[in-house]
mmCIF file of C-alpha atoms in Angstrom:
data_model
loop_
_atom_site.group_PDB
_atom_site.id
_atom_site.type_symbol
_atom_site.label_atom_id
_atom_site.label_comp_id
_atom_site.label_asym_id
_atom_site.label_seq_id
_atom_site.Cartn_x
_atom_site.Cartn_y
_atom_site.Cartn_z
ATOM 1 C CA UNK N 1 0.194 0.283 -0.065
ATOM 2 C CA UNK N 2 1.716 3.352 -1.103
ATOM 3 C CA UNK N 3 2.548 5.489 1.729
ATOM 4 C CA UNK N 4 -0.243 8.627 1.094
ATOM 5 C CA UNK N 5 -2.831 5.518 0.886
ATOM 6 C CA UNK N 6 -1.948 4.073 4.077
ATOM 7 C CA UNK N 7 -1.895 7.660 6.019
ATOM 8 C CA UNK N 8 -5.335 8.581 4.481
ATOM 9 C CA UNK N 9 -6.188 5.454 5.590
ATOM 10 C CA UNK N 10 -5.354 5.471 8.910
ATOM 11 C CA UNK N 11 -6.345 8.873 9.584
ATOM 12 C CA UNK N 12 -9.859 7.505 8.956
ATOM 13 C CA UNK N 13 -9.711 4.807 11.211
ATOM 14 C CA UNK N 14 -8.294 7.896 14.066
ATOM 15 C CA UNK N 15 -11.525 9.615 13.156
ATOM 16 C CA UNK N 16 -13.482 7.167 14.269
ATOM 17 C CA UNK N 17 -12.229 5.551 17.037
ATOM 18 C CA UNK N 18 -12.792 9.550 18.226
ATOM 19 C CA UNK N 19 -16.299 9.097 17.773
ATOM 20 C CA UNK N 20 -16.491 5.973 20.227
ATOM 21 C CA UNK N 21 -16.309 5.863 24.496
ATOM 22 C CA UNK N 22 -12.886 6.018 26.420
ATOM 23 C CA UNK N 23 -11.976 2.449 28.018
ATOM 24 C CA UNK N 24 -11.661 3.092 31.121
ATOM 25 C CA UNK N 25 -9.222 1.911 33.829
ATOM 26 C CA UNK N 26 -11.853 2.287 36.120
ATOM 27 C CA UNK N 27 -13.256 -0.926 35.371
ATOM 28 C CA UNK N 28 -12.991 -4.289 37.447
ATOM 29 C CA UNK N 29 -10.494 -6.422 35.247
ATOM 30 C CA UNK N 30 -13.016 -9.287 34.009
ATOM 31 C CA UNK N 31 -10.377 -12.139 32.921
ATOM 32 C CA UNK N 32 -7.427 -13.463 33.490
ATOM 33 C CA UNK N 33 -4.054 -13.992 31.583
ATOM 34 C CA UNK N 34 -2.280 -17.475 31.796
ATOM 35 C CA UNK N 35 0.421 -15.618 33.129
ATOM 36 C CA UNK N 36 -1.844 -14.241 35.952
ATOM 37 C CA UNK N 37 -3.505 -17.968 37.267
ATOM 38 C CA UNK N 38 0.617 -18.624 36.822
ATOM 39 C CA UNK N 39 1.167 -16.089 39.488
ATOM 40 C CA UNK N 40 -1.924 -16.801 41.846
ATOM 41 C CA UNK N 41 -1.287 -20.120 42.499
ATOM 42 C CA UNK N 42 2.253 -19.882 42.405
ATOM 43 C CA UNK N 43 2.424 -23.119 39.824
ATOM 44 C CA UNK N 44 3.985 -23.437 37.123
ATOM 45 C CA UNK N 45 3.261 -22.900 33.093
ATOM 46 C CA UNK N 46 2.462 -26.672 32.297
ATOM 47 C CA UNK N 47 -0.307 -26.890 35.372
ATOM 48 C CA UNK N 48 -1.845 -23.885 34.804
ATOM 49 C CA UNK N 49 -2.658 -25.418 31.342
ATOM 50 C CA UNK N 50 -3.451 -28.859 32.914
ATOM 51 C CA UNK N 51 -6.556 -26.643 35.211
ATOM 52 C CA UNK N 52 -7.454 -25.963 32.486
ATOM 53 C CA UNK N 53 -7.891 -28.498 30.183
ATOM 54 C CA UNK N 54 -9.266 -30.022 33.181
ATOM 55 C CA UNK N 55 -12.127 -27.348 33.125
ATOM 56 C CA UNK N 56 -11.943 -26.413 36.303
ATOM 57 C CA UNK N 57 -13.546 -22.849 35.724
ATOM 58 C CA UNK N 58 -14.564 -21.619 32.346
ATOM 59 C CA UNK N 59 -12.263 -20.357 30.106
ATOM 60 C CA UNK N 60 -11.803 -18.767 26.109
ATOM 61 C CA UNK N 61 -9.395 -18.915 23.399
ATOM 62 C CA UNK N 62 -9.066 -15.336 21.751
ATOM 63 C CA UNK N 63 -6.399 -15.265 19.060
ATOM 64 C CA UNK N 64 -3.326 -17.382 20.286
ATOM 65 C CA UNK N 65 -4.076 -16.862 23.194
ATOM 66 C CA UNK N 66 -5.761 -17.916 26.421
ATOM 67 C CA UNK N 67 -8.313 -16.339 29.123
ATOM 68 C CA UNK N 68 -9.990 -17.374 32.116
ATOM 69 C CA UNK N 69 -12.913 -16.324 33.457
ATOM 70 C CA UNK N 70 -12.291 -13.602 36.777
ATOM 71 C CA UNK N 71 -15.552 -14.845 38.266
ATOM 72 C CA UNK N 72 -15.906 -18.757 37.560
ATOM 73 C CA UNK N 73 -12.047 -18.447 38.346
ATOM 74 C CA UNK N 74 -12.341 -16.967 41.504
ATOM 75 C CA UNK N 75 -15.409 -18.765 42.303
ATOM 76 C CA UNK N 76 -13.447 -21.591 41.721
ATOM 77 C CA UNK N 77 -10.586 -20.775 43.981
ATOM 78 C CA UNK N 78 -13.449 -19.849 46.789
ATOM 79 C CA UNK N 79 -14.176 -23.374 47.358
ATOM 80 C CA UNK N 80 -10.568 -24.170 48.690
#
């Protein structure tokens, strides 16, 4: 894509994005990453994947990443 067209497209996207509501940092986080699960439980990466595979809590694959439902994870953790 030529530079002029690329700059024009970026300008259009920025104009469209300015109309979207801003994402607030005040909102509570709704998902955990694998790394966060590892830190919370002090476990290895492979163990975190095993827990997900056992479907002990809800998770979803987004692209190449897995996100774990904070609510279902916290509920599972509270059972101990």
